[in-house]
Amino acid sequence: MAETGKTKRAVASVTDQEALDFHARGRPGKLEITPTKPMATQRDLSLAYSPGVAAPVKAIAEDPSRAYDYTARGNMVAVISNGTAILGLGNLGALASKPVMEGKSVLFKRFADVDSIDLEVDTENVDEFINCVRYLGPSFGGINLEDIKAPDCFIIEQRLRELMDIPVFHDDQHGTAIIAAAGLINALTLTGRDFKTTKLVCNGAGAAAIACIELIKAMGFNPENVILCDTKGVIYQGREEGMNQWKSAHAVKTDRRSLKEALDGADVFFGLSAKGALTSEMVQSMAPQPIIFAMANPDPEITPEEVARIRDDAIVATGRSDYPNQVNNVLGFPYIFRGALDVRATTINDAMKIAAAEALANLAKEDVPDDVAAAYQGNRPRFGSQYIIPVPFDPRLISAIPVAVAQAAMETGVARRPLLDLDAYARELKARRDPIASTLQNIYARVRRHPKRVVFAEGEEEQMMRAAVSYANQQLGTAILVGREDRMRDTAARAGIDLDRPGIELLNARISKRNDAYTDYLYARIQRKGYLFRDAQRLINNDRNHFAACMVALGDADAMVTGLTRNYSTALEDVRRCIDPKPGHRIIGASLALCRGRTVLVADTAVHDMPSAEELADIAEEAAGLARRLGYEPRVAMLAYSTFGNPSGERSERVREAVKILDKRRVDFEYDGEMAADVALNPKIMEQYPFCRLSGPGNVLVMPAFHSAAISTKMLQELGGSTVIGPLLVGLDKSVQIVSMGAKDSDIVNMAALAAYNAGV
Ligand SMILES: NC(=O)C1=CN([C@@H]2O[C@H](COP(=O)(O)OP(=O)(O)OC[C@H]3O[C@@H](n4cnc5c(N)ncnc54)[C@H](OP(=O)(O)O)[C@@H]3O)[C@@H](O)[C@H]2O)C=CC1
Ligand SMILES: CC(=O)C(=O)O
Ligand SMILES: [Mg+2]
């Protein structure tokens, strides 16, 4: 094998409570619909609705293909289920399936910019279900059927494919088969096996299992070497109990009757059944270098740890994201539909499926470039037993898979709109992904590799505790909660938070052994600023910000997070009493705003009220440095209400002056200004200033003053629907982050992760 390694969880799992909170927070559920056209004026209304809307109606009635020009159809996929086989949880009904279907819809958007809506159809009657879906064709560019039990799913998909002229794709069947086939191609290569002679046992004979074995047989597996099992054991020729025509098609002549007997000497196990179905004893009896794909969700047939306990020569994959080798259809469906939609395919055929599987398998064999490595928890994986398949966050998937699918669609004559230049298409696909959008993911990955001790100063607050538990759970390091232990335990018990878990430390400032050291340190810093020794003592004993900041200053913690109960400037003053700016640096606040797939850093959102030209230049330098530390190349726009001198005014003059100072300093990043926000952000408007030195839209926006920075970021958040992270505190000698008062636990964890990241990873 090219590489061996101990199997371990890649990231920590989440608790049920965390998952419930995540779904309930803010607007319940995971998606909402936003319009793509303005709806502000009477004219907008006349265009969007009556009378203007009649024009596209007539155009489409004349030529149905115009629906792709005038409606959202061409980029819209429905995720449809009746909830009869929700993951491996069984038949829990249409309504209970909604969280999964909403999840699939948001993954379509997140990974491939496909718009998607979930539809839960409340019937187990096959004809009723077909009848419901068949008439929805005009609304969508494709139909993703999901979590419908076998054998109903086979009938439903087959009929709908015949009835509809858009792709109908049951993801549990074909999506799973494509990803499993890709993983299998690579696992066979690594173990020197051949398709024709490899013996495979598949546990589960439902939607996913039948499709998987059909695809691998189509790719060259010998049918005699494939044994299928279900709840009744081996599916052998002549068996009558629990059979259907789809199982019968794969029945083999054998005297083996149980999964245990079937697995004796087998090379490959495919699990598409239920939690715990594979035992250690069965794994023990498999051939050398066994390949084990335990794909049941949410819990696999066997865990990688259990396999590792008994064998060190196995290649193991699961359907989960928290172990290496995630064989899950999320790696396929967003990109397969992307390719199919872009050529307006009438169907997703076998050639398109095989092209997707091969593209995916090949990607895992390629070197992982720098900008991709972060998606792999900061490691640079090499093709081997722990890396047979890319992870869903791999940014190369968006350009690799849709191109292969679109090409196969064109070659097999199912593309209604062929693409003439596939290289240009690949570039266009890449551009759909904002490289900065994965910033947070990258930061978490880096911190996980270099876990840090972060002190949560306001440890008695419920959100702080939740954030600390989440920090520890995500294996980012140790979370130290400062507060009175009895108070913390009371609050935790009431809120159902378990503090007795690895990675959580409770620290009572009053009885800490380090108080004397902290007091001496603080007193030395403030004795000439009007404070007595007993003042320093009181600050350390009673004020958690001073205590926590001294912990960081004296190296007892790597970073600190605070701010929940005290306003920003007061919390910053507390911290500043204990920690200086980094030599040669200026302390600023910068906020990261993520909006509609775009990310910008806005500064100074926290410290300087009315910065001078000199200070604006410093802010630009600090913000550019932060951008680089976050992993992207800054293009700094020095913002004002005017653009390059028009209209003129005192505040713009200062911004112009700051640009000249940056010129003199010969800084090593792109900057220009003064300019208005639309010039900075809209390339078309920027074109009116051909002399502008920015090579693209600004991604670091330096605001002329604190009020404009604070107002614009809050407006982005409230009106623009942006996620705003920060202000991040930049320029301190030690790593501290201050959250806004009343911040949510998820915001606090982000800030704690950023604090840990800034502490040096
Ligand atoms: N990793 C991935 O990407 C995917 C994973 N899956 C997982 O595969 C599993 C099956 O899903 P799906 O095919 O959609 O569901 P289906 O309901 O269509 O099929 C379930 C199959 O599993 C069999 N089964 C259930 N429990 C056992 C058991 N203990 N031993 C043997 N066979 C068993 C059933 O047997 P019988 O026929 O006798 O009832 C049936 O054949 C789920 O856990 C699901 O999460 C599914 C899709 C994608
Ligand atoms: C991943 C998926 O689709 C399932 O487990 O059903
Ligand atoms: Mg599914």
mmCIF file with all atom_site columns, C-alpha atoms in Angstrom, residues 518-630:
data_model
loop_
_atom_site.group_PDB
_atom_site.id
_atom_site.type_symbol
_atom_site.label_atom_id
_atom_site.label_alt_id
_atom_site.label_comp_id
_atom_site.label_asym_id
_atom_site.label_entity_id
_atom_site.label_seq_id
_atom_site.pdbx_PDB_ins_code
_atom_site.Cartn_x
_atom_site.Cartn_y
_atom_site.Cartn_z
_atom_site.occupancy
_atom_site.B_iso_or_equiv
_atom_site.pdbx_formal_charge
_atom_site.auth_seq_id
_atom_site.auth_comp_id
_atom_site.auth_asym_id
_atom_site.auth_atom_id
_atom_site.pdbx_PDB_model_num
ATOM 1   C CA . TYR A 1 518 ? -0.557  38.146 38.230 1.00 0.00 ? 518 TYR A CA 1
ATOM 2   C CA . THR A 1 519 ? -0.930  40.900 40.854 1.00 0.00 ? 519 THR A CA 1
ATOM 3   C CA . ASP A 1 520 ? 2.814   41.670 40.829 1.00 0.00 ? 520 ASP A CA 1
ATOM 4   C CA . TYR A 1 521 ? 2.814   41.766 37.058 1.00 0.00 ? 521 TYR A CA 1
ATOM 5   C CA . LEU A 1 522 ? -0.198  44.065 36.872 1.00 0.00 ? 522 LEU A CA 1
ATOM 6   C CA . TYR A 1 523 ? 1.008   46.326 39.685 1.00 0.00 ? 523 TYR A CA 1
ATOM 7   C CA . ALA A 1 524 ? 4.323   46.871 37.915 1.00 0.00 ? 524 ALA A CA 1
ATOM 8   C CA . ARG A 1 525 ? 2.396   48.046 34.856 1.00 0.00 ? 525 ARG A CA 1
ATOM 9   C CA . ILE A 1 526 ? -0.116  50.351 36.545 1.00 0.00 ? 526 ILE A CA 1
ATOM 10  C CA . GLN A 1 527 ? 1.623   51.693 39.664 1.00 0.00 ? 527 GLN A CA 1
ATOM 11  C CA . ARG A 1 528 ? 2.487   54.958 37.932 1.00 0.00 ? 528 ARG A CA 1
ATOM 12  C CA . LYS A 1 529 ? -1.001  55.315 36.526 1.00 0.00 ? 529 LYS A CA 1
ATOM 13  C CA . GLY A 1 530 ? -2.702  56.059 39.815 1.00 0.00 ? 530 GLY A CA 1
ATOM 14  C CA . TYR A 1 531 ? -3.211  52.520 41.125 1.00 0.00 ? 531 TYR A CA 1
ATOM 15  C CA . LEU A 1 532 ? -2.140  51.139 44.500 1.00 0.00 ? 532 LEU A CA 1
ATOM 16  C CA . PHE A 1 533 ? -1.017  47.566 45.093 1.00 0.00 ? 533 PHE A CA 1
ATOM 17  C CA . ARG A 1 534 ? -4.382  46.730 46.624 1.00 0.00 ? 534 ARG A CA 1
ATOM 18  C CA . ASP A 1 535 ? -6.105  48.047 43.485 1.00 0.00 ? 535 ASP A CA 1
ATOM 19  C CA . ALA A 1 536 ? -4.083  45.594 41.417 1.00 0.00 ? 536 ALA A CA 1
ATOM 20  C CA . GLN A 1 537 ? -4.967  42.859 43.914 1.00 0.00 ? 537 GLN A CA 1
ATOM 21  C CA . ARG A 1 538 ? -8.659  43.677 43.642 1.00 0.00 ? 538 ARG A CA 1
ATOM 22  C CA . LEU A 1 539 ? -8.541  43.699 39.843 1.00 0.00 ? 539 LEU A CA 1
ATOM 23  C CA . ILE A 1 540 ? -6.939  40.261 39.750 1.00 0.00 ? 540 ILE A CA 1
ATOM 24  C CA . ASN A 1 541 ? -9.201  38.735 42.404 1.00 0.00 ? 541 ASN A CA 1
ATOM 25  C CA . ASN A 1 542 ? -12.471 40.259 41.294 1.00 0.00 ? 542 ASN A CA 1
ATOM 26  C CA . ASP A 1 543 ? -12.215 41.150 37.653 1.00 0.00 ? 543 ASP A CA 1
ATOM 27  C CA . ARG A 1 544 ? -12.127 38.234 35.262 1.00 0.00 ? 544 ARG A CA 1
ATOM 28  C CA . ASN A 1 545 ? -10.904 40.267 32.291 1.00 0.00 ? 545 ASN A CA 1
ATOM 29  C CA . HIS A 1 546 ? -7.771  41.321 34.192 1.00 0.00 ? 546 HIS A CA 1
ATOM 30  C CA . PHE A 1 547 ? -7.243  37.827 35.547 1.00 0.00 ? 547 PHE A CA 1
ATOM 31  C CA . ALA A 1 548 ? -7.690  36.206 32.118 1.00 0.00 ? 548 ALA A CA 1
ATOM 32  C CA . ALA A 1 549 ? -5.536  38.792 30.330 1.00 0.00 ? 549 ALA A CA 1
ATOM 33  C CA . CYS A 1 550 ? -2.730  38.193 32.866 1.00 0.00 ? 550 CYS A CA 1
ATOM 34  C CA . MET A 1 551 ? -3.014  34.459 32.277 1.00 0.00 ? 551 MET A CA 1
ATOM 35  C CA . VAL A 1 552 ? -2.332  35.105 28.605 1.00 0.00 ? 552 VAL A CA 1
ATOM 36  C CA . ALA A 1 553 ? 0.344   37.725 29.305 1.00 0.00 ? 553 ALA A CA 1
ATOM 37  C CA . LEU A 1 554 ? 2.260   35.324 31.568 1.00 0.00 ? 554 LEU A CA 1
ATOM 38  C CA . GLY A 1 555 ? 1.871   32.336 29.276 1.00 0.00 ? 555 GLY A CA 1
ATOM 39  C CA . ASP A 1 556 ? -0.668  30.304 31.313 1.00 0.00 ? 556 ASP A CA 1
ATOM 40  C CA . ALA A 1 557 ? -3.049  30.412 28.352 1.00 0.00 ? 557 ALA A CA 1
ATOM 41  C CA . ASP A 1 558 ? -2.456  31.002 24.645 1.00 0.00 ? 558 ASP A CA 1
ATOM 42  C CA . ALA A 1 559 ? -5.403  33.269 23.982 1.00 0.00 ? 559 ALA A CA 1
ATOM 43  C CA . MET A 1 560 ? -8.442  34.855 25.540 1.00 0.00 ? 560 MET A CA 1
ATOM 44  C CA . VAL A 1 561 ? -12.005 35.635 24.614 1.00 0.00 ? 561 VAL A CA 1
ATOM 45  C CA . THR A 1 562 ? -14.319 38.037 26.460 1.00 0.00 ? 562 THR A CA 1
ATOM 46  C CA . GLY A 1 563 ? -16.842 40.831 25.871 1.00 0.00 ? 563 GLY A CA 1
ATOM 47  C CA . LEU A 1 564 ? -20.194 39.189 26.477 1.00 0.00 ? 564 LEU A CA 1
ATOM 48  C CA . THR A 1 565 ? -21.070 41.241 29.556 1.00 0.00 ? 565 THR A CA 1
ATOM 49  C CA . ARG A 1 566 ? -19.043 44.412 29.082 1.00 0.00 ? 566 ARG A CA 1
ATOM 50  C CA . ASN A 1 567 ? -19.001 46.881 26.207 1.00 0.00 ? 567 ASN A CA 1
ATOM 51  C CA . TYR A 1 568 ? -16.175 46.661 23.709 1.00 0.00 ? 568 TYR A CA 1
ATOM 52  C CA . SER A 1 569 ? -14.184 49.695 24.777 1.00 0.00 ? 569 SER A CA 1
ATOM 53  C CA . THR A 1 570 ? -14.360 48.810 28.485 1.00 0.00 ? 570 THR A CA 1
ATOM 54  C CA . ALA A 1 571 ? -13.270 45.244 27.788 1.00 0.00 ? 571 ALA A CA 1
ATOM 55  C CA . LEU A 1 572 ? -10.441 46.579 25.601 1.00 0.00 ? 572 LEU A CA 1
ATOM 56  C CA . GLU A 1 573 ? -9.304  48.955 28.368 1.00 0.00 ? 573 GLU A CA 1
ATOM 57  C CA . ASP A 1 574 ? -9.213  46.015 30.809 1.00 0.00 ? 574 ASP A CA 1
ATOM 58  C CA . VAL A 1 575 ? -7.106  44.009 28.401 1.00 0.00 ? 575 VAL A CA 1
ATOM 59  C CA . ARG A 1 576 ? -4.831  46.932 27.538 1.00 0.00 ? 576 ARG A CA 1
ATOM 60  C CA . ARG A 1 577 ? -3.937  47.346 31.225 1.00 0.00 ? 577 ARG A CA 1
ATOM 61  C CA . CYS A 1 578 ? -2.362  43.892 31.019 1.00 0.00 ? 578 CYS A CA 1
ATOM 62  C CA . ILE A 1 579 ? -1.131  43.579 27.425 1.00 0.00 ? 579 ILE A CA 1
ATOM 63  C CA . ASP A 1 580 ? 0.740   46.016 25.119 1.00 0.00 ? 580 ASP A CA 1
ATOM 64  C CA . PRO A 1 581 ? 0.529   46.411 21.369 1.00 0.00 ? 581 PRO A CA 1
ATOM 65  C CA . LYS A 1 582 ? 2.950   44.301 19.381 1.00 0.00 ? 582 LYS A CA 1
ATOM 66  C CA . PRO A 1 583 ? 6.127   46.377 18.902 1.00 0.00 ? 583 PRO A CA 1
ATOM 67  C CA . GLY A 1 584 ? 5.745   48.552 15.793 1.00 0.00 ? 584 GLY A CA 1
ATOM 68  C CA . HIS A 1 585 ? 2.040   47.785 15.459 1.00 0.00 ? 585 HIS A CA 1
ATOM 69  C CA . ARG A 1 586 ? -1.199  49.643 15.999 1.00 0.00 ? 586 ARG A CA 1
ATOM 70  C CA . ILE A 1 587 ? -4.242  48.044 17.593 1.00 0.00 ? 587 ILE A CA 1
ATOM 71  C CA . ILE A 1 588 ? -7.238  48.044 15.290 1.00 0.00 ? 588 ILE A CA 1
ATOM 72  C CA . GLY A 1 589 ? -10.489 46.155 14.878 1.00 0.00 ? 589 GLY A CA 1
ATOM 73  C CA . ALA A 1 590 ? -11.361 44.471 11.594 1.00 0.00 ? 590 ALA A CA 1
ATOM 74  C CA . SER A 1 591 ? -14.602 42.725 10.696 1.00 0.00 ? 591 SER A CA 1
ATOM 75  C CA . LEU A 1 592 ? -14.951 39.904 8.217  1.00 0.00 ? 592 LEU A CA 1
ATOM 76  C CA . ALA A 1 593 ? -18.197 40.209 6.262  1.00 0.00 ? 593 ALA A CA 1
ATOM 77  C CA . LEU A 1 594 ? -19.382 37.225 4.226  1.00 0.00 ? 594 LEU A CA 1
ATOM 78  C CA . CYS A 1 595 ? -22.198 38.041 1.851  1.00 0.00 ? 595 CYS A CA 1
ATOM 79  C CA . ARG A 1 596 ? -23.568 36.156 -1.163 1.00 0.00 ? 596 ARG A CA 1
ATOM 80  C CA . GLY A 1 597 ? -20.402 34.171 -1.672 1.00 0.00 ? 597 GLY A CA 1
ATOM 81  C CA . ARG A 1 598 ? -18.180 37.252 -1.309 1.00 0.00 ? 598 ARG A CA 1
ATOM 82  C CA . THR A 1 599 ? -15.961 38.118 1.618  1.00 0.00 ? 599 THR A CA 1
ATOM 83  C CA . VAL A 1 600 ? -14.532 41.495 2.594  1.00 0.00 ? 600 VAL A CA 1
ATOM 84  C CA . LEU A 1 601 ? -12.518 42.668 5.553  1.00 0.00 ? 601 LEU A CA 1
ATOM 85  C CA . VAL A 1 602 ? -13.650 46.025 6.923  1.00 0.00 ? 602 VAL A CA 1
ATOM 86  C CA . ALA A 1 603 ? -11.397 48.174 9.172  1.00 0.00 ? 603 ALA A CA 1
ATOM 87  C CA . ASP A 1 604 ? -11.207 49.888 11.636 1.00 0.00 ? 604 ASP A CA 1
ATOM 88  C CA . THR A 1 605 ? -14.441 48.724 13.207 1.00 0.00 ? 605 THR A CA 1
ATOM 89  C CA . ALA A 1 606 ? -13.417 49.048 16.852 1.00 0.00 ? 606 ALA A CA 1
ATOM 90  C CA . VAL A 1 607 ? -10.637 51.333 18.012 1.00 0.00 ? 607 VAL A CA 1
ATOM 91  C CA . HIS A 1 608 ? -9.972  54.616 16.159 1.00 0.00 ? 608 HIS A CA 1
ATOM 92  C CA . ASP A 1 609 ? -12.763 57.104 16.245 1.00 0.00 ? 609 ASP A CA 1
ATOM 93  C CA . MET A 1 610 ? -11.581 59.724 13.725 1.00 0.00 ? 610 MET A CA 1
ATOM 94  C CA . PRO A 1 611 ? -8.280  58.402 12.381 1.00 0.00 ? 611 PRO A CA 1
ATOM 95  C CA . SER A 1 612 ? -5.684  60.808 11.024 1.00 0.00 ? 612 SER A CA 1
ATOM 96  C CA . ALA A 1 613 ? -4.085  60.150 7.638  1.00 0.00 ? 613 ALA A CA 1
ATOM 97  C CA . GLU A 1 614 ? -1.147  58.512 9.403  1.00 0.00 ? 614 GLU A CA 1
ATOM 98  C CA . GLU A 1 615 ? -3.503  56.311 11.397 1.00 0.00 ? 615 GLU A CA 1
ATOM 99  C CA . LEU A 1 616 ? -5.493  55.380 8.288  1.00 0.00 ? 616 LEU A CA 1
ATOM 100 C CA . ALA A 1 617 ? -2.276  54.221 6.648  1.00 0.00 ? 617 ALA A CA 1
ATOM 101 C CA . ASP A 1 618 ? -1.487  52.132 9.753  1.00 0.00 ? 618 ASP A CA 1
ATOM 102 C CA . ILE A 1 619 ? -4.985  50.648 9.693  1.00 0.00 ? 619 ILE A CA 1
ATOM 103 C CA . ALA A 1 620 ? -4.478  49.698 6.034  1.00 0.00 ? 620 ALA A CA 1
ATOM 104 C CA . GLU A 1 621 ? -1.215  47.972 6.906  1.00 0.00 ? 621 GLU A CA 1
ATOM 105 C CA . GLU A 1 622 ? -2.660  46.080 9.870  1.00 0.00 ? 622 GLU A CA 1
ATOM 106 C CA . ALA A 1 623 ? -5.741  45.014 7.903  1.00 0.00 ? 623 ALA A CA 1
ATOM 107 C CA . ALA A 1 624 ? -3.633  43.882 4.934  1.00 0.00 ? 624 ALA A CA 1
ATOM 108 C CA . GLY A 1 625 ? -1.468  41.854 7.318  1.00 0.00 ? 625 GLY A CA 1
ATOM 109 C CA . LEU A 1 626 ? -4.567  40.238 8.794  1.00 0.00 ? 626 LEU A CA 1
ATOM 110 C CA . ALA A 1 627 ? -5.879  39.396 5.306  1.00 0.00 ? 627 ALA A CA 1
ATOM 111 C CA . ARG A 1 628 ? -2.622  37.624 4.547  1.00 0.00 ? 628 ARG A CA 1
ATOM 112 C CA . ARG A 1 629 ? -2.726  35.753 7.843  1.00 0.00 ? 629 ARG A CA 1
ATOM 113 C CA . LEU A 1 630 ? -6.241  34.642 6.950  1.00 0.00 ? 630 LEU A CA 1
#
